[in-house]
mmCIF file with all atom_site columns, C-alpha atoms in Angstrom:
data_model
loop_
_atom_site.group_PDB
_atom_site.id
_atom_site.type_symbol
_atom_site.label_atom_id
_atom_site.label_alt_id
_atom_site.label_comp_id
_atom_site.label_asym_id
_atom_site.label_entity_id
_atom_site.label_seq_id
_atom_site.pdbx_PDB_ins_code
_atom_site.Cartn_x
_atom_site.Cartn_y
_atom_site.Cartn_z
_atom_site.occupancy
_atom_site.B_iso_or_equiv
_atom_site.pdbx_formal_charge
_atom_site.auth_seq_id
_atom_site.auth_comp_id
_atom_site.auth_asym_id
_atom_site.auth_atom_id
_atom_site.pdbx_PDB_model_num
ATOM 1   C CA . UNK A 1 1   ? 69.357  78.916  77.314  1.00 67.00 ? 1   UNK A CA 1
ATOM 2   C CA . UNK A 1 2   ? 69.754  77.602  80.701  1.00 79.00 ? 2   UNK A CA 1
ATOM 3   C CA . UNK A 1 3   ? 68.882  80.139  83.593  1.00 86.00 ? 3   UNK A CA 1
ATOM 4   C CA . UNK A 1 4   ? 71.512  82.129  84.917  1.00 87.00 ? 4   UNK A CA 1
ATOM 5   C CA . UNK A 1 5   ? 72.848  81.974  88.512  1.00 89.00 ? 5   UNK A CA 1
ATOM 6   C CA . UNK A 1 6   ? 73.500  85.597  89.404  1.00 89.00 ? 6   UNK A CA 1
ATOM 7   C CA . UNK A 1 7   ? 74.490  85.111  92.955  1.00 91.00 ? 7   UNK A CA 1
ATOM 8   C CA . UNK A 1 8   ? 77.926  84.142  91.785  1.00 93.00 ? 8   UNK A CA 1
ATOM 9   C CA . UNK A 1 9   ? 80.111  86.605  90.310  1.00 93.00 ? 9   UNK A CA 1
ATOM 10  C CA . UNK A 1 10  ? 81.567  86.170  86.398  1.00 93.00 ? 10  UNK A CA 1
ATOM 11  C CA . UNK A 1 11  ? 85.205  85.788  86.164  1.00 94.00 ? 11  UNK A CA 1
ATOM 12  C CA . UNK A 1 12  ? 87.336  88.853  85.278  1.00 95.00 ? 12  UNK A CA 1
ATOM 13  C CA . UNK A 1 13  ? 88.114  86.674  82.151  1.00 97.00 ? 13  UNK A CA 1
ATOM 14  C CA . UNK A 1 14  ? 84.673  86.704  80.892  1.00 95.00 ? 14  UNK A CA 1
ATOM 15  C CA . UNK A 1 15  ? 84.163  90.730  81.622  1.00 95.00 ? 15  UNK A CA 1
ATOM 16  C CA . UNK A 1 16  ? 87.579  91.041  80.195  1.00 95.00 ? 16  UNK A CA 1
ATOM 17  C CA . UNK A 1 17  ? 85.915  89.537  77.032  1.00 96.00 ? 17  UNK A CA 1
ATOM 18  C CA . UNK A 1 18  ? 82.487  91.530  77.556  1.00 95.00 ? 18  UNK A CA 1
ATOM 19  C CA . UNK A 1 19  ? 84.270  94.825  77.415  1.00 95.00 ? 19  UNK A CA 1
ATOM 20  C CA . UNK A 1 20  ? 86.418  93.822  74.274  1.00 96.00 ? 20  UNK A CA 1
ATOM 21  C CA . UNK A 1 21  ? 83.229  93.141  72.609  1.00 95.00 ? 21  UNK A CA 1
ATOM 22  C CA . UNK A 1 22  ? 81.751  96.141  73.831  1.00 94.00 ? 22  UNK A CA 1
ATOM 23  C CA . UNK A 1 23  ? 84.780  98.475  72.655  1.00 94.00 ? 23  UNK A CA 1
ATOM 24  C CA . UNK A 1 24  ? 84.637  95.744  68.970  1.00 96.00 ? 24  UNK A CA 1
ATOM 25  C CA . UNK A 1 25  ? 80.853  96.997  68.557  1.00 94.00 ? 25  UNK A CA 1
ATOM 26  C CA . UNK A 1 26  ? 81.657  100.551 69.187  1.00 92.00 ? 26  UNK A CA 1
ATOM 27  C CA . UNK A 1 27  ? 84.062  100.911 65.803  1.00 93.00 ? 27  UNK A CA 1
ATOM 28  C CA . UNK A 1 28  ? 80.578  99.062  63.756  1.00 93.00 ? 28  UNK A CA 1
ATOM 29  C CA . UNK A 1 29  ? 78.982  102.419 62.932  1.00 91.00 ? 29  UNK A CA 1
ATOM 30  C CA . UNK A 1 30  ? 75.745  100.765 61.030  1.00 93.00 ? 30  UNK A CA 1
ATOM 31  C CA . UNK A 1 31  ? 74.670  97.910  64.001  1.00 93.00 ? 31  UNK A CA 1
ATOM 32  C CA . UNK A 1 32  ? 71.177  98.469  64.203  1.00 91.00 ? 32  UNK A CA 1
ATOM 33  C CA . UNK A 1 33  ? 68.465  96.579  67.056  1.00 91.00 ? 33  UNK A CA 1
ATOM 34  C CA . UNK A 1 34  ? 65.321  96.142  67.671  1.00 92.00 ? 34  UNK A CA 1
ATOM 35  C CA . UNK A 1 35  ? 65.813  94.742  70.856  1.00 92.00 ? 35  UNK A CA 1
ATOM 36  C CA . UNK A 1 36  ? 66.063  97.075  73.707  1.00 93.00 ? 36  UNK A CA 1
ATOM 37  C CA . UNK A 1 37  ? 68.148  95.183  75.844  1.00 91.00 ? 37  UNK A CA 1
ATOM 38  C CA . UNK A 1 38  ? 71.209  94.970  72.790  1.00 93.00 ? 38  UNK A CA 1
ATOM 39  C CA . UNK A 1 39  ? 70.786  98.465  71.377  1.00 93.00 ? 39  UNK A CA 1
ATOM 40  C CA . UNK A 1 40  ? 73.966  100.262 71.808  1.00 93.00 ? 40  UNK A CA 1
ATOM 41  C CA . UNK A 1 41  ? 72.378  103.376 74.089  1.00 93.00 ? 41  UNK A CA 1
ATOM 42  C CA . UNK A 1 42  ? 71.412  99.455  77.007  1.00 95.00 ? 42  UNK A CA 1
ATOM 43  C CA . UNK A 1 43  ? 74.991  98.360  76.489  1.00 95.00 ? 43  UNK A CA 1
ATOM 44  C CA . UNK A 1 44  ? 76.637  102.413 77.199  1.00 95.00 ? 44  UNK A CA 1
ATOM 45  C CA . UNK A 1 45  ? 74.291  102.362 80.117  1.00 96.00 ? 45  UNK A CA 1
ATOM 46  C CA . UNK A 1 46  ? 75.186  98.970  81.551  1.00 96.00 ? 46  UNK A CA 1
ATOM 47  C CA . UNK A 1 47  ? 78.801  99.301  80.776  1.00 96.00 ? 47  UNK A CA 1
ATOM 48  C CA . UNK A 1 48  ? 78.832  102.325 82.966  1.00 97.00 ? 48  UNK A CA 1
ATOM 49  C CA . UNK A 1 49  ? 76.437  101.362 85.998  1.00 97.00 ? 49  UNK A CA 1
ATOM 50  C CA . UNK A 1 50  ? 78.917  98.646  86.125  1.00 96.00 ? 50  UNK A CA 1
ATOM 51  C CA . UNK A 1 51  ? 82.132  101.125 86.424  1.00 97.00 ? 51  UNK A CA 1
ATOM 52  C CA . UNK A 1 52  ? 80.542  102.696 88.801  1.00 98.00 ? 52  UNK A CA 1
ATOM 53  C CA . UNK A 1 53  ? 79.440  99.700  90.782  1.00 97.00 ? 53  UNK A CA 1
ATOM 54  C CA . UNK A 1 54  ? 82.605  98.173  90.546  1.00 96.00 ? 54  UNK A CA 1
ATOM 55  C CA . UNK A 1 55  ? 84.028  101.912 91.883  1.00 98.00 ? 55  UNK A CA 1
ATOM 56  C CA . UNK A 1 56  ? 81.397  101.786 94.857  1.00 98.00 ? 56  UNK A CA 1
ATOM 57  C CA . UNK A 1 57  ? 82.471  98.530  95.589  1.00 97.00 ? 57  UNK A CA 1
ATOM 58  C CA . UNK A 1 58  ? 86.303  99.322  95.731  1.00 97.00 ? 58  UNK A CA 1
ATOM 59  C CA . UNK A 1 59  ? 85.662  102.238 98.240  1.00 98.00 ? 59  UNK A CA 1
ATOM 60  C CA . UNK A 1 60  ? 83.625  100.397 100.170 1.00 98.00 ? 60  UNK A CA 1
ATOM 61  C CA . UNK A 1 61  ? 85.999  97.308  100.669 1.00 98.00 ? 61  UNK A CA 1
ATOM 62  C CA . UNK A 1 62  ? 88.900  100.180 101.476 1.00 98.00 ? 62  UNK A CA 1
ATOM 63  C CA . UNK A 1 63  ? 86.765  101.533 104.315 1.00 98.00 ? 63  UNK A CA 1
ATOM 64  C CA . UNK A 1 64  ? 86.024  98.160  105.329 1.00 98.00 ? 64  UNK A CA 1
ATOM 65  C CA . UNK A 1 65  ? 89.646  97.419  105.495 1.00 97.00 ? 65  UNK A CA 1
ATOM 66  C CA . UNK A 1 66  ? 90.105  100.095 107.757 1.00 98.00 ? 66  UNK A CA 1
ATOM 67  C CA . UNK A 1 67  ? 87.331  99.891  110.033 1.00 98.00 ? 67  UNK A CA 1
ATOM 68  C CA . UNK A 1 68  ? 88.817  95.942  110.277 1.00 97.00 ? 68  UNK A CA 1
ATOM 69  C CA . UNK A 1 69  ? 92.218  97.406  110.965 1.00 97.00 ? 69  UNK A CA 1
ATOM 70  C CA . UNK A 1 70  ? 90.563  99.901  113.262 1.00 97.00 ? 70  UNK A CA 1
ATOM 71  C CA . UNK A 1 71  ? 88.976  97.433  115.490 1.00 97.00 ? 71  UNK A CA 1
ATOM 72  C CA . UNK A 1 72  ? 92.217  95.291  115.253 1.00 97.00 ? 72  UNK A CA 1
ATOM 73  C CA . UNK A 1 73  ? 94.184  98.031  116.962 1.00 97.00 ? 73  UNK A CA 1
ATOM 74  C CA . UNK A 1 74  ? 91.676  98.825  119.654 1.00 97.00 ? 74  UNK A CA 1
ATOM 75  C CA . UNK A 1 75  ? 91.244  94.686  120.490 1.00 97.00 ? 75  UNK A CA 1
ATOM 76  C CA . UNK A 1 76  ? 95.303  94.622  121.291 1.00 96.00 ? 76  UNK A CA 1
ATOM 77  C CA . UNK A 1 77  ? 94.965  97.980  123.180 1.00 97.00 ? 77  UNK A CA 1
ATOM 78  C CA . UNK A 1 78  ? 92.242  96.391  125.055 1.00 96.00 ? 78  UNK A CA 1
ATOM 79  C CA . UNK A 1 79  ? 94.291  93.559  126.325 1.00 95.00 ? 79  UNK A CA 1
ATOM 80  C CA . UNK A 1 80  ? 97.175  95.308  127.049 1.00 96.00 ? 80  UNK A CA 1
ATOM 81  C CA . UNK A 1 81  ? 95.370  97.276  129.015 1.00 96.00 ? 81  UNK A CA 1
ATOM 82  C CA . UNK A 1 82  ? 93.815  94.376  130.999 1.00 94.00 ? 82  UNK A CA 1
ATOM 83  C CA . UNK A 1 83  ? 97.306  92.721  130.935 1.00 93.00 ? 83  UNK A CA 1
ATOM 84  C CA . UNK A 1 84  ? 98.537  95.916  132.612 1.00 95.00 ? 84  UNK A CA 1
ATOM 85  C CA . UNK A 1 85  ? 96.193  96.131  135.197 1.00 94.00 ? 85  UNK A CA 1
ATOM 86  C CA . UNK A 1 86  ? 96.963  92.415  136.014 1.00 92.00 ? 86  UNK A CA 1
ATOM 87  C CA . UNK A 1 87  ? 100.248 93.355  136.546 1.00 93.00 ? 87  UNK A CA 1
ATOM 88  C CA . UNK A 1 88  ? 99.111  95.986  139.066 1.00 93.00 ? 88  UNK A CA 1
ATOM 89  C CA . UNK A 1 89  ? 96.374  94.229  140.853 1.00 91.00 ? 89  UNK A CA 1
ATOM 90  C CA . UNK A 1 90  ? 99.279  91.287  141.016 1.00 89.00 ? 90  UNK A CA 1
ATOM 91  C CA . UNK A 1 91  ? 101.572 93.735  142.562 1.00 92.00 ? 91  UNK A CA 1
ATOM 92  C CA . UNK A 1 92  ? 99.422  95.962  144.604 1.00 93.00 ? 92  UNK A CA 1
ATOM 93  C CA . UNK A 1 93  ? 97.414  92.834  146.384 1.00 92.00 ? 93  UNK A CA 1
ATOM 94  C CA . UNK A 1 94  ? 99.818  89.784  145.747 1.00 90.00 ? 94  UNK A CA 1
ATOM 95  C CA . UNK A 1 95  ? 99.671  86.617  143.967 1.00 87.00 ? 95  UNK A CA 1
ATOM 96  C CA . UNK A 1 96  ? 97.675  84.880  146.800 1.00 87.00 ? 96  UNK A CA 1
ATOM 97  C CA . UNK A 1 97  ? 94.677  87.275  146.990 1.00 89.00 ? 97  UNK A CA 1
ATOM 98  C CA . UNK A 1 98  ? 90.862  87.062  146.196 1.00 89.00 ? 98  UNK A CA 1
ATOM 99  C CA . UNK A 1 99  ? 91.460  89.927  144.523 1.00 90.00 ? 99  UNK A CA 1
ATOM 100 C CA . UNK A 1 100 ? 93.727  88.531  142.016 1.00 89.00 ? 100 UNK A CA 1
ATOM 101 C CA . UNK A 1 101 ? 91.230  85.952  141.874 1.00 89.00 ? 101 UNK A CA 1
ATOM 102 C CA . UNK A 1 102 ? 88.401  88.554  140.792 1.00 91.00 ? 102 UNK A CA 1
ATOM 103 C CA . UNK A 1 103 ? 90.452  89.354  137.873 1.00 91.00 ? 103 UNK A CA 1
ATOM 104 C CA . UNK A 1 104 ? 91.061  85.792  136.768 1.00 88.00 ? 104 UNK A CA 1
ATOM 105 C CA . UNK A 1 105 ? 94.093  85.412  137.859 1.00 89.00 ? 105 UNK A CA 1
ATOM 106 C CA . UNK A 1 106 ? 94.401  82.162  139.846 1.00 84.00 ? 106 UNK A CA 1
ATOM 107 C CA . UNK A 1 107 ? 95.897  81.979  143.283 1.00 82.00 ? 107 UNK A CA 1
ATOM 108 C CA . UNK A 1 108 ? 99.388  80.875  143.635 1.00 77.00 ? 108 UNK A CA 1
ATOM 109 C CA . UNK A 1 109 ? 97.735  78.308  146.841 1.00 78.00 ? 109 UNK A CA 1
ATOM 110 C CA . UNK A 1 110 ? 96.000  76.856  144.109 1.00 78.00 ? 110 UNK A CA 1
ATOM 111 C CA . UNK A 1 111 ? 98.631  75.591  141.884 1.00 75.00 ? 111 UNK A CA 1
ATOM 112 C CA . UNK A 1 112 ? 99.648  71.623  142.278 1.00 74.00 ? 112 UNK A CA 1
ATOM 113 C CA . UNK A 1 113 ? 102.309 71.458  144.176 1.00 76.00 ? 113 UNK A CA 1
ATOM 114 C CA . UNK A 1 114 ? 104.840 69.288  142.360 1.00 75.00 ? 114 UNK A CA 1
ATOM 115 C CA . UNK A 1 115 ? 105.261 65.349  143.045 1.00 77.00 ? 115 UNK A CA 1
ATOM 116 C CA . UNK A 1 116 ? 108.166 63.820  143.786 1.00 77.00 ? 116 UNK A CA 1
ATOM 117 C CA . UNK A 1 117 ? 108.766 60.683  140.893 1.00 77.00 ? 117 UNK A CA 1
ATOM 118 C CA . UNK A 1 118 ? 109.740 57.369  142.187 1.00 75.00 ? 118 UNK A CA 1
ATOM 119 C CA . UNK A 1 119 ? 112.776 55.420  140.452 1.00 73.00 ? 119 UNK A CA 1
ATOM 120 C CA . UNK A 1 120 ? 111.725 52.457  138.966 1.00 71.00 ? 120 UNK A CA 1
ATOM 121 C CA . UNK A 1 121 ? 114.428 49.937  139.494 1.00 71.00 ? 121 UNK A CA 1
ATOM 122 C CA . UNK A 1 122 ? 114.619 46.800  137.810 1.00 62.00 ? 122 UNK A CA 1
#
């Protein structure tokens, strides 16, 4: 049997088919093992440390989704903040001030002034 790569996960098609087994040996009242790992008591306990990892995982990818959403919301209120106070430092000091340099704003001396184009006549 080729080693097993457990960093990947299995598809839901082949737990799916582990839990239908699972529920198929449940109705065989005489299976019997010697081996530890495929006695009946290993499979009950595996089937429901996974439930409960899969649980664990569930809450912790809803808290996750909020903490995202969370830090979403306070990025935007961040920069409308700083857009705001843009506004005011643009109002309060003008467009031409180191000031509104200082907030990375750039100065309305330093735009290009615009070029007049030359007709080309031919």
């Amino acid at each position: 049997m080729p080693t097993q790569d457990t960093t990947r996960r299995l598809s839901p098609q082949v737990i799916s088919e582990d839990v239908t087994s699972w529920h198929g040996l449940q109705t065989i009242s005489t299976y019997n093992t010697t081996r530890v790992d495929a006695s009946a008591a290993n499979l009950q306990l595996a089937y429901q440390s996974m439930l409960a990892e899969q649980q664990a995982e569930t809450e912790k990818q809803t808290l996750y989704r909020a903490a995202a959403d969370a830090a979403r919301l306070a990025q935007w209120e961040f920069h409308n903040a700083v857009l705001a106070m843009k506004e005011v430092v643009r109002g309060q000091y003008g467009l031409d001030s180191d000031q509104a340099q200082a907030v990375g704003l750039k100065k309305k001396s330093e735009y290009k002034r615009p070029s007049r184009k030359k007709l080309v006549t031919s």
